[in-house]
Amino acid sequence: MANAAIELVGVNKWYGDFHVLKDIDLSVGAGEKVVICGPSGSGKSTVVRCINKLEEHQRGTIHLFGRELTNESRSVASIQGEIGMVFQQFNLFPHLSVLDNLTLGPMKARGLSRADAQERARHYLTRVRIPDQANKMPKQLSGGQQQRVAIARSLCMEPKAMLFDEPTSALDPEMISEVLDVMVELAQEGMTMIVVTHEMGFARKVADQMVFMDEGEIVEHGPPDAFFGNPRTARCQKFLSQILQH
Amino acid sequence: MKKLILPLSLLLLLAGCSSSGNWGWYVIDPRTSGGWTNIKFLISGMGSTILISVIAASISIVLGLIVALPGQSGNRWLRLINRIYVEFIRSIPLLPMLFWVFYGLPIVFKSLGINVPIDPFWGAIITLAISDSAFTAEIYRSGIQSIARGQSEAAQTIGLNYVQTMRYVILPQAIRRILPPLANQFIYIVKMSAFASVIGMQELTRRANELVVTEYRPLEIYTLLIVEYLVLVLIISAGVRWLERRMGADERV
Ligand SMILES: Nc1ncnc2c1ncn2[C@@H]1O[C@H](COP(=O)(O)OP(=O)(O)OP(=O)(O)O)[C@@H](O)[C@H]1O
Ligand SMILES: [Mg+2]
């Protein structure tokens, strides 16, 4: 518990009267990979967004690397940039070239020189297998390439953990694997990851823990073998049978 | 509408020239030396009108941004300050505000021990800039809000603070939605600068008023005054359309 990278205890969140997250407990050790799945509207994105402070939680505690995440802006500023985030819609900056997308954070938030930031950017572009697109604008890239740029942009901040919110749901089917391959590689290199996805092949390959959410609760939680082989709850069984048919 | 005004006013002018009744176009007839002197006198206000408008617009562009940014912040008190400023300034008619600035503000300054006289020139500029800033702030607001929320979230997750997010991510994208309406707003300032005449600023309207007093030919002189504003505004709106085309063209790249 003391050395968990990300630790949520009794986290609750409301949007007005609507109880989005109900007593969420989740402990992610350093280097662990957690895959979260569940039906639409079950609160998966909200969990992830609370961890990097894009949303505030109202009750319970979130610890990142031993530090409590409070709702004060100072702790927010120090945390963002340490936790990488990849969005479903990529959210690249359309007015900046690929290279400038990657160097912006390191230069402005970390104070790197342009030369150092560019060197780092090229390193991570190579890692996501698009070394030769640095000077293009995001629009000129395919969806799969854009998402890999977004992953590289996060990695340029050298985060201690990465969050992925349905990174492949907005992609054409033929591009999904190029993004998943990069993520598998990242997982194998020991990155701490929380991934919201319905790609169960990916989950089986990398997950240490599977989490199934429904209506704001963690309904089922365990290692992938047990999770896929022998889901305890009817809700989870039903969900799995639905998505595994595809 | 604009297309109609020009031919109509020309028609009016021509009609006046040809008839002799109550018209007295000689006061501004460039062929007579008296008329030419009058025309030069009227047009010489153009410099002040343009200068006041340009300085006031420049201040308003900066002030509007300063007012708009707190309105986008997560802090509700900052947002409240923004709303109060915009609603308050927007609801004050220009003329009372001009009087307050020109006649009232020096008294406030004096009681604070600051000895800053306010002349008609700066009185007009301060009033126009403040009044206009409420509108430019709203232009910034809609421009900023037109940029998807995902952009500022992505900026946050790579560690950028609020000011950096605005400067490097949001404003560069919002600028093409902001610039055309801002330029349009400049037309408003040019027109409103006519009020500066009542505090004695020697600009277009003031010049016309003074000539009317000596020549007693209000119809002809105010007609020329309107034509002066018309020409000025038509030039600016041509500039705005050019800007809009350029911005629109950029978007399609
Ligand atoms: N800003 C908001 N205000 C009010 N309700 C919200 C807001 N954001 C999300 N919700 C609601 O909270 C619930 C959980 O949303 P969330 O996005 O976390 O679900 P999800 O599991 O990620 O779903 P999906 O698979 O569709 O992405 C949904 O019912 C959603 O409508
Ligand atoms: Mg979601």
Coordinates of C-alpha atoms and ligand atoms in Angstrom, one line a residue:
Chain A
M1 CA 0.0 0.0 0.0
A2 CA 2.7 2.4 0.9
N3 CA 4.5 1.9 -2.4
A4 CA 1.5 1.9 -4.7
A5 CA 1.9 4.3 -7.6
I6 CA -1.7 5.2 -7.8
E7 CA -4.1 4.5 -4.9
L8 CA -7.8 5.4 -4.8
V9 CA -9.7 4.8 -1.5
G10 CA -13.4 5.3 -1.2
V11 CA -13.6 7.8 -4.0
N12 CA -17.0 9.3 -4.7
K13 CA -18.0 11.9 -7.2
W14 CA -21.3 13.6 -8.0
Y15 CA -22.4 15.7 -10.9
G16 CA -25.0 17.7 -9.2
D17 CA -27.4 15.0 -7.9
F18 CA -26.0 12.4 -10.1
H19 CA -23.7 10.0 -8.3
V20 CA -21.1 9.1 -10.9
L21 CA -18.5 7.3 -8.8
K22 CA -19.5 5.2 -5.9
D23 CA -16.8 4.2 -3.4
I24 CA -14.1 3.4 -5.9
D25 CA -11.1 1.5 -4.5
L26 CA -8.2 0.9 -6.8
S27 CA -4.5 0.3 -6.1
V28 CA -2.0 0.2 -8.9
G29 CA 1.6 -0.7 -8.1
A30 CA 4.6 0.7 -9.9
G31 CA 4.9 -0.9 -13.3
E32 CA 1.4 -2.5 -13.1
K33 CA -1.1 -2.3 -15.9
V34 CA -4.8 -2.0 -15.1
V35 CA -7.5 -2.3 -17.8
I36 CA -10.9 -0.8 -17.1
C37 CA -13.9 -1.8 -19.1
G38 CA -17.6 -1.5 -18.7
P39 CA -20.7 -0.2 -20.5
S40 CA -21.1 3.3 -21.8
G41 CA -21.8 5.8 -19.0
S42 CA -20.5 3.6 -16.2
G43 CA -17.9 6.1 -15.1
K44 CA -14.7 4.8 -16.6
S45 CA -13.6 8.1 -18.1
T46 CA -14.5 9.9 -14.9
V47 CA -12.2 7.6 -12.8
V48 CA -9.3 8.3 -15.1
R49 CA -10.0 12.0 -15.3
C50 CA -10.1 12.2 -11.5
I51 CA -6.7 10.7 -11.3
N52 CA -5.1 13.4 -13.4
K53 CA -7.3 16.1 -11.9
L54 CA -9.2 17.0 -15.0
E55 CA -12.2 16.4 -12.6
E56 CA -12.5 16.8 -8.9
H57 CA -13.7 14.1 -6.6
Q58 CA -15.8 15.0 -3.6
R59 CA -15.1 12.2 -1.1
G60 CA -12.3 9.7 -0.6
T61 CA -8.6 10.0 -1.2
I62 CA -6.4 9.7 -4.2
H63 CA -2.6 9.2 -3.7
L64 CA -0.1 9.4 -6.5
F65 CA 3.3 8.1 -5.6
G66 CA 2.7 8.6 -1.9
R67 CA 1.4 12.1 -2.2
E68 CA -2.2 12.9 -1.6
L69 CA -4.0 14.6 -4.5
T70 CA -6.0 17.4 -3.0
N71 CA -8.2 19.8 -4.9
E72 CA -5.9 22.7 -4.3
S73 CA -4.4 24.0 -7.5
R74 CA -0.7 23.7 -6.4
S75 CA -0.9 20.0 -6.1
V76 CA -2.7 19.9 -9.4
A77 CA 0.0 21.8 -11.1
S78 CA 2.7 19.5 -9.8
I79 CA 0.8 16.4 -10.7
Q80 CA -0.1 17.2 -14.3
G81 CA 2.7 16.5 -16.6
E82 CA 3.8 13.6 -14.3
I83 CA 0.8 11.6 -15.3
G84 CA 0.5 11.2 -19.1
M85 CA -2.9 11.1 -20.7
V86 CA -4.0 9.9 -24.0
F87 CA -7.5 10.8 -25.1
Q88 CA -10.0 9.1 -27.4
Q89 CA -10.0 12.1 -29.7
F90 CA -6.2 12.5 -29.7
N91 CA -6.5 16.2 -28.9
L92 CA -3.3 17.2 -30.8
F93 CA -2.8 20.9 -31.2
P94 CA -3.9 21.4 -34.8
H95 CA -2.0 24.7 -35.3
L96 CA 1.3 23.2 -34.3
S97 CA 3.5 20.8 -36.3
V98 CA 4.0 17.3 -34.9
L99 CA 7.4 18.4 -33.6
D100 CA 6.0 21.5 -31.9
N101 CA 3.2 19.4 -30.4
L102 CA 5.9 17.3 -28.7
T103 CA 8.3 20.1 -27.6
L104 CA 5.7 22.4 -26.1
G105 CA 5.3 20.7 -22.7
P106 CA 9.0 20.0 -22.2
M107 CA 10.0 23.6 -23.1
K108 CA 7.3 25.5 -21.3
A109 CA 6.5 23.3 -18.3
R110 CA 9.9 21.7 -17.8
G111 CA 12.2 24.5 -19.1
L112 CA 14.1 22.4 -21.6
S113 CA 16.0 24.2 -24.3
R114 CA 14.5 23.9 -27.8
A115 CA 17.4 21.7 -28.9
D116 CA 17.0 19.3 -26.0
A117 CA 13.2 19.2 -26.4
Q118 CA 13.6 18.4 -30.1
E119 CA 16.0 15.7 -29.5
R120 CA 13.7 14.1 -26.9
A121 CA 10.8 14.6 -29.3
R122 CA 12.6 12.7 -32.1
H123 CA 13.5 10.0 -29.7
Y124 CA 9.9 9.3 -28.8
L125 CA 8.7 9.7 -32.4
T126 CA 11.0 6.9 -33.3
R127 CA 9.6 4.9 -30.4
V128 CA 6.1 5.2 -31.7
R129 CA 7.4 4.4 -35.2
I130 CA 6.8 7.7 -37.0
P131 CA 10.3 9.2 -37.0
D132 CA 9.8 10.9 -40.4
Q133 CA 6.6 12.9 -39.8
A134 CA 8.0 15.4 -37.4
N135 CA 7.4 18.4 -39.7
K136 CA 3.9 17.6 -40.8
M137 CA 0.8 19.1 -39.4
P138 CA -1.5 16.8 -37.4
K139 CA -4.2 17.0 -40.0
Q140 CA -1.9 15.5 -42.6
L141 CA -1.6 12.3 -40.6
S142 CA -3.9 9.3 -40.4
G143 CA -5.9 8.7 -37.2
G144 CA -3.5 5.9 -36.1
Q145 CA -0.5 8.2 -36.7
Q146 CA -2.2 11.0 -34.8
Q147 CA -2.8 8.8 -31.8
R148 CA 0.8 7.7 -31.8
V149 CA 1.9 11.3 -31.9
A150 CA -0.4 11.9 -28.9
I151 CA 1.3 9.0 -27.1
A152 CA 4.7 10.4 -27.9
R153 CA 3.6 13.9 -26.7
S154 CA 2.8 12.4 -23.3
L155 CA 6.0 10.4 -23.2
C156 CA 8.0 13.6 -23.9
M157 CA 7.0 14.7 -20.4
E158 CA 8.7 11.5 -19.1
P159 CA 5.6 10.7 -17.0
K160 CA 5.7 8.2 -14.1
A161 CA 2.4 6.7 -15.2
M162 CA 0.2 6.8 -18.3
L163 CA -3.6 6.9 -18.5
F164 CA -5.4 6.0 -21.7
D165 CA -9.1 6.7 -22.2
E166 CA -10.4 4.5 -25.1
P167 CA -7.3 5.3 -27.2
T168 CA -8.5 3.2 -30.1
S169 CA -12.3 3.8 -30.1
A170 CA -12.1 6.7 -32.6
L171 CA -9.9 4.8 -35.0
D172 CA -10.6 2.9 -38.2
P173 CA -10.2 -0.9 -37.5
E174 CA -7.1 -1.2 -39.7
M175 CA -5.3 1.4 -37.5
I176 CA -6.1 0.0 -34.1
S177 CA -3.3 -2.5 -34.1
E178 CA -0.6 0.0 -34.8
V179 CA -1.6 2.0 -31.7
L180 CA -2.0 -1.1 -29.6
D181 CA 1.4 -2.4 -30.6
V182 CA 3.0 0.8 -29.3
M183 CA 1.1 0.5 -26.1
V184 CA 2.1 -3.2 -25.6
E185 CA 5.7 -2.2 -26.1
L186 CA 5.3 0.6 -23.5
A187 CA 3.8 -1.9 -21.1
Q188 CA 6.6 -4.3 -21.6
E189 CA 9.1 -1.6 -20.8
G190 CA 7.6 -1.3 -17.4
M191 CA 5.4 1.8 -17.6
T192 CA 2.6 2.0 -15.0
M193 CA -0.6 2.2 -17.0
I194 CA -4.3 2.5 -16.6
V195 CA -6.1 1.8 -19.8
V196 CA -9.8 2.2 -20.5
T197 CA -10.5 0.0 -23.5
H198 CA -12.7 -2.7 -24.9
E199 CA -9.8 -4.3 -26.7
M200 CA -9.8 -7.6 -24.8
G201 CA -7.0 -9.1 -26.8
F202 CA -4.8 -6.2 -25.6
A203 CA -6.1 -6.7 -22.1
R204 CA -5.3 -10.4 -22.0
K205 CA -1.8 -9.6 -23.2
V206 CA -0.8 -6.9 -20.8
A207 CA -3.2 -6.5 -17.9
D208 CA -2.2 -7.3 -14.4
Q209 CA -5.6 -6.4 -13.1
M210 CA -8.9 -6.2 -14.8
V211 CA -11.6 -3.9 -13.6
F212 CA -15.2 -4.0 -14.7
M213 CA -17.4 -1.0 -13.9
D214 CA -21.1 -0.5 -14.1
E215 CA -23.2 2.4 -12.9
G216 CA -20.3 4.1 -11.1
E217 CA -19.2 1.1 -9.2
I218 CA -16.4 -1.4 -9.6
V219 CA -18.4 -4.5 -10.0
E220 CA -15.6 -7.0 -10.7
H221 CA -11.9 -6.7 -10.1
G222 CA -9.1 -9.3 -10.4
P223 CA -6.4 -10.9 -12.5
P224 CA -7.2 -11.4 -16.2
D225 CA -7.3 -15.3 -16.0
A226 CA -10.0 -15.3 -13.4
F227 CA -11.7 -12.3 -14.9
F228 CA -12.1 -13.8 -18.4
G229 CA -12.3 -17.4 -17.3
N230 CA -14.7 -17.2 -14.5
P231 CA -16.5 -13.8 -14.1
R232 CA -18.5 -13.9 -10.8
T233 CA -21.3 -11.5 -11.6
A234 CA -24.0 -11.8 -14.1
R235 CA -23.5 -8.2 -15.3
C236 CA -19.9 -8.8 -16.1
Q237 CA -20.6 -12.1 -17.8
K238 CA -23.2 -10.4 -20.0
F239 CA -20.9 -7.6 -20.8
L240 CA -18.0 -9.9 -21.7
S241 CA -20.1 -12.2 -23.9
Q242 CA -21.3 -9.1 -25.8
I243 CA -18.0 -7.6 -26.5
L244 CA -16.2 -10.9 -27.1
Q245 CA -18.6 -11.7 -29.9
H246 CA -17.3 -8.9 -32.0
Chain B
M1 CA -28.1 48.5 -47.2
K2 CA -24.7 50.0 -47.3
K3 CA -24.8 49.6 -51.1
L4 CA -27.9 51.9 -51.2
I5 CA -26.7 54.7 -49.0
L6 CA -23.9 55.8 -51.2
P7 CA -25.9 56.3 -54.5
L8 CA -28.8 57.8 -52.5
S9 CA -26.7 60.4 -50.9
L10 CA -25.0 61.2 -54.2
L11 CA -28.4 61.6 -55.7
L12 CA -29.3 63.9 -52.9
L13 CA -26.2 66.0 -53.5
L14 CA -26.8 66.2 -57.3
A15 CA -30.4 67.1 -56.8
G16 CA -29.3 69.9 -54.5
C17 CA -26.7 71.2 -56.9
S18 CA -29.1 71.5 -59.7
S19 CA -32.0 73.3 -57.9
S20 CA -31.6 76.7 -56.5
G21 CA -34.4 76.9 -53.9
N22 CA -33.4 76.3 -50.3
W23 CA -30.2 74.5 -51.1
G24 CA -26.9 76.1 -50.7
W25 CA -24.3 73.7 -51.8
Y26 CA -21.9 76.6 -52.5
V27 CA -20.7 76.3 -48.9
I28 CA -19.0 73.1 -49.8
D29 CA -18.5 73.7 -53.5
P30 CA -14.8 72.9 -54.2
R31 CA -14.9 75.1 -57.3
T32 CA -15.3 78.3 -55.2
S33 CA -12.5 79.3 -52.9
G34 CA -14.8 79.7 -49.9
G35 CA -16.3 76.3 -50.5
W36 CA -12.8 74.7 -50.9
T37 CA -11.7 76.3 -47.6
N38 CA -14.7 74.9 -45.9
I39 CA -14.2 71.4 -47.2
K40 CA -10.6 71.5 -46.1
F41 CA -11.7 72.7 -42.7
L42 CA -14.2 69.8 -42.4
I43 CA -11.8 67.1 -43.6
S44 CA -9.0 68.3 -41.3
G45 CA -11.0 66.7 -38.5
M46 CA -10.3 63.3 -40.1
G47 CA -6.9 62.9 -38.5
S48 CA -8.2 63.3 -35.0
T49 CA -11.1 60.9 -35.6
I50 CA -8.8 58.3 -36.9
L51 CA -6.2 58.8 -34.2
I52 CA -8.7 58.7 -31.4
S53 CA -10.3 55.6 -32.9
V54 CA -7.0 53.7 -33.5
I55 CA -5.7 54.4 -30.0
A56 CA -9.0 53.6 -28.3
A57 CA -9.3 50.4 -30.3
S58 CA -5.7 49.3 -29.4
I59 CA -6.4 49.9 -25.7
S60 CA -9.7 48.1 -26.0
I61 CA -8.1 45.0 -27.6
V62 CA -5.6 44.6 -24.7
L63 CA -8.2 45.6 -22.0
G64 CA -10.8 43.2 -23.5
L65 CA -8.3 40.3 -23.3
I66 CA -7.5 41.2 -19.7
V67 CA -11.2 41.2 -18.9
A68 CA -11.9 38.1 -20.9
L69 CA -9.3 35.8 -19.4
P70 CA -10.7 35.7 -15.8
G71 CA -14.1 34.8 -17.4
Q72 CA -12.6 31.6 -18.6
S73 CA -10.9 30.6 -15.4
G74 CA -12.1 27.8 -13.1
N75 CA -12.3 30.2 -10.2
R76 CA -15.9 31.5 -9.8
W77 CA -14.9 34.8 -8.2
L78 CA -12.7 35.6 -11.2
R79 CA -15.6 34.7 -13.5
L80 CA -17.9 36.9 -11.4
I81 CA -15.6 39.9 -11.7
N82 CA -15.6 39.4 -15.5
R83 CA -19.4 39.2 -15.6
I84 CA -19.9 42.3 -13.5
Y85 CA -17.4 44.3 -15.6
V86 CA -19.0 43.3 -18.9
E87 CA -22.6 43.8 -17.8
F88 CA -21.9 47.1 -16.0
I89 CA -19.8 48.7 -18.7
R90 CA -22.1 47.5 -21.5
S91 CA -25.1 49.1 -19.9
I92 CA -23.7 52.6 -19.6
P93 CA -24.6 54.8 -22.5
L94 CA -21.5 56.4 -24.1
L95 CA -22.4 60.0 -23.6
P96 CA -22.9 59.9 -19.8
M97 CA -19.8 57.8 -19.5
L98 CA -17.9 60.5 -21.5
F99 CA -19.2 63.2 -19.2
W100 CA -18.3 61.2 -16.2
V101 CA -14.7 60.6 -17.4
F102 CA -14.2 64.1 -18.7
Y103 CA -15.8 66.1 -15.9
G104 CA -15.9 63.6 -13.0
L105 CA -12.7 61.6 -13.2
P106 CA -10.4 64.6 -12.7
I107 CA -12.2 65.3 -9.4
V108 CA -11.6 61.7 -8.3
F109 CA -8.0 62.0 -9.3
K110 CA -7.6 65.3 -7.4
S111 CA -9.1 63.9 -4.2
L112 CA -6.6 61.1 -4.4
G113 CA -3.8 63.6 -4.7
I114 CA -3.1 62.7 -8.3
N115 CA -2.8 65.7 -10.6
V116 CA -3.7 64.3 -14.0
P117 CA -5.7 66.7 -16.1
I118 CA -7.9 64.9 -18.7
D119 CA -8.0 66.7 -22.0
P120 CA -10.7 66.1 -24.6
F121 CA -8.3 63.9 -26.5
W122 CA -7.6 61.4 -23.7
G123 CA -11.1 61.8 -22.2
A124 CA -12.5 60.5 -25.5
I125 CA -10.0 57.7 -25.8
I126 CA -10.4 56.5 -22.2
T127 CA -14.2 56.5 -22.6
L128 CA -14.2 54.8 -26.0
A129 CA -11.7 52.2 -24.9
I130 CA -13.5 51.2 -21.7
S131 CA -16.9 51.2 -23.3
D132 CA -15.6 49.1 -26.2
S133 CA -13.6 46.7 -24.0
A134 CA -16.8 45.1 -22.7
F135 CA -17.6 44.1 -26.3
T136 CA -14.1 43.0 -27.2
A137 CA -14.1 40.9 -24.0
E138 CA -17.2 39.1 -25.3
I139 CA -15.6 38.6 -28.7
Y140 CA -12.6 37.0 -27.0
R141 CA -15.0 34.9 -24.9
S142 CA -16.8 33.4 -27.8
G143 CA -13.6 32.9 -29.7
I144 CA -12.0 31.0 -26.8
Q145 CA -15.1 29.0 -26.2
S146 CA -15.2 27.9 -29.8
I147 CA -12.0 25.9 -29.2
A148 CA -12.9 22.5 -28.0
R149 CA -12.4 21.7 -24.3
G150 CA -10.1 18.8 -25.2
Q151 CA -7.5 21.3 -26.3
S152 CA -7.1 22.9 -22.9
E153 CA -7.3 19.5 -21.2
A154 CA -4.5 18.2 -23.4
A155 CA -2.5 21.3 -22.5
Q156 CA -3.0 20.7 -18.8
T157 CA -1.9 17.1 -19.0
I158 CA 1.4 18.2 -20.5
G159 CA 1.9 20.4 -17.5
L160 CA 1.0 23.8 -19.0
N161 CA -0.5 26.3 -16.6
Y162 CA -3.5 28.5 -17.4
V163 CA -1.6 31.4 -18.9
Q164 CA 0.6 29.1 -21.0
T165 CA -2.4 27.1 -22.1
M166 CA -4.1 30.3 -23.3
R167 CA -1.0 31.7 -24.9
Y168 CA 0.3 28.7 -26.8
V169 CA -2.8 26.6 -27.4
I170 CA -6.1 28.4 -27.2
L171 CA -5.5 31.9 -28.4
P172 CA -3.4 31.0 -31.5
Q173 CA -6.4 28.8 -32.6
A174 CA -9.1 31.3 -31.5
I175 CA -7.4 34.2 -33.3
R176 CA -9.0 33.5 -36.6
R177 CA -12.5 33.7 -35.0
I178 CA -11.6 36.7 -33.0
L179 CA -9.9 39.0 -35.6
P180 CA -12.8 39.6 -38.0
P181 CA -15.3 40.6 -35.3
L182 CA -12.6 42.7 -33.6
A183 CA -12.0 44.6 -36.8
N184 CA -15.7 45.0 -37.1
Q185 CA -15.8 46.5 -33.7
F186 CA -13.4 49.1 -34.9
I187 CA -16.3 50.5 -37.0
Y188 CA -18.3 51.0 -33.8
I189 CA -15.5 53.0 -32.3
V190 CA -15.1 55.2 -35.3
K191 CA -18.8 56.0 -35.2
M192 CA -18.9 56.5 -31.5
S193 CA -15.9 58.8 -31.6
A194 CA -18.3 61.5 -32.9
F195 CA -19.4 62.0 -29.3
A196 CA -16.0 63.4 -28.5
S197 CA -17.2 66.6 -30.2
V198 CA -19.3 67.4 -27.2
I199 CA -16.3 67.7 -24.9
G200 CA -14.6 69.9 -27.5
M201 CA -12.4 67.4 -29.3
Q202 CA -11.7 68.8 -32.8
E203 CA -12.7 65.9 -34.9
L204 CA -15.0 65.4 -37.8
T205 CA -18.3 66.1 -36.1
R206 CA -17.0 69.0 -34.1
R207 CA -15.6 70.7 -37.2
A208 CA -19.0 70.3 -38.9
N209 CA -20.8 71.8 -35.9
E210 CA -18.5 74.8 -35.8
L211 CA -18.9 75.4 -39.5
V212 CA -22.7 75.1 -39.2
V213 CA -22.6 77.9 -36.5
T214 CA -20.8 80.3 -38.8
E215 CA -22.3 79.4 -42.2
Y216 CA -25.7 78.3 -41.0
R217 CA -26.0 75.6 -43.7
P218 CA -26.7 72.5 -41.6
L219 CA -28.2 70.3 -44.4
E220 CA -25.2 70.6 -46.7
I221 CA -22.5 70.5 -44.0
Y222 CA -24.0 67.5 -42.2
T223 CA -24.5 65.7 -45.5
L224 CA -20.8 66.0 -46.2
L225 CA -20.1 64.9 -42.6
I226 CA -22.1 61.7 -43.1
V227 CA -20.3 61.1 -46.4
E228 CA -17.0 61.5 -44.6
Y229 CA -18.0 58.8 -42.0
L230 CA -19.4 56.7 -44.8
V231 CA -16.1 56.7 -46.7
L232 CA -14.2 55.9 -43.6
V233 CA -16.4 53.0 -42.6
L234 CA -16.6 51.6 -46.2
I235 CA -12.8 51.5 -46.3
I236 CA -12.6 49.7 -42.9
S237 CA -15.3 47.2 -43.8
A238 CA -13.5 46.5 -47.1
G239 CA -10.5 45.7 -44.9
V240 CA -12.5 43.5 -42.6
R241 CA -13.8 41.5 -45.6
W242 CA -10.3 41.1 -46.8
L243 CA -9.3 39.8 -43.4
E244 CA -12.2 37.5 -43.2
R245 CA -11.3 36.0 -46.6
R246 CA -7.7 35.5 -45.5
M247 CA -8.7 33.9 -42.2
G248 CA -11.3 31.7 -44.0
A249 CA -8.7 30.7 -46.5
D250 CA -6.2 29.7 -43.8
E251 CA -8.8 27.5 -42.2
R252 CA -9.2 25.3 -45.3
V253 CA -5.5 24.4 -45.5
Ligands
LIG1 N1 -19.7 17.1 -17.0 C1 -20.7 16.2 -16.7 N2 -21.8 16.7 -16.2 C2 -22.8 15.8 -15.9 N3 -22.8 14.5 -16.1 C3 -21.6 14.0 -16.7 C4 -20.5 14.8 -17.0 N4 -19.6 14.1 -17.5 C5 -20.0 12.8 -17.5 N5 -21.3 12.7 -17.0 C6 -22.1 11.5 -16.8 O1 -21.4 10.7 -15.9 C7 -21.5 9.3 -16.3 C8 -20.2 8.7 -16.5 O2 -19.5 9.3 -17.6 P1 -18.2 8.7 -18.1 O3 -17.8 9.6 -19.2 O4 -17.2 8.5 -17.0 O5 -18.6 7.3 -18.6 P2 -17.8 6.2 -19.5 O6 -17.8 5.0 -18.7 O7 -16.4 6.8 -19.8 O8 -18.6 6.1 -20.8 P3 -18.2 6.0 -22.3 O9 -17.9 4.5 -22.5 O10 -19.4 6.4 -23.0 O11 -17.0 6.9 -22.5 C9 -22.4 9.4 -17.6 O12 -23.7 9.0 -17.3 C10 -22.3 10.8 -18.1 O13 -23.4 11.1 -18.7
MG2 MG -15.5 7.5 -21.6

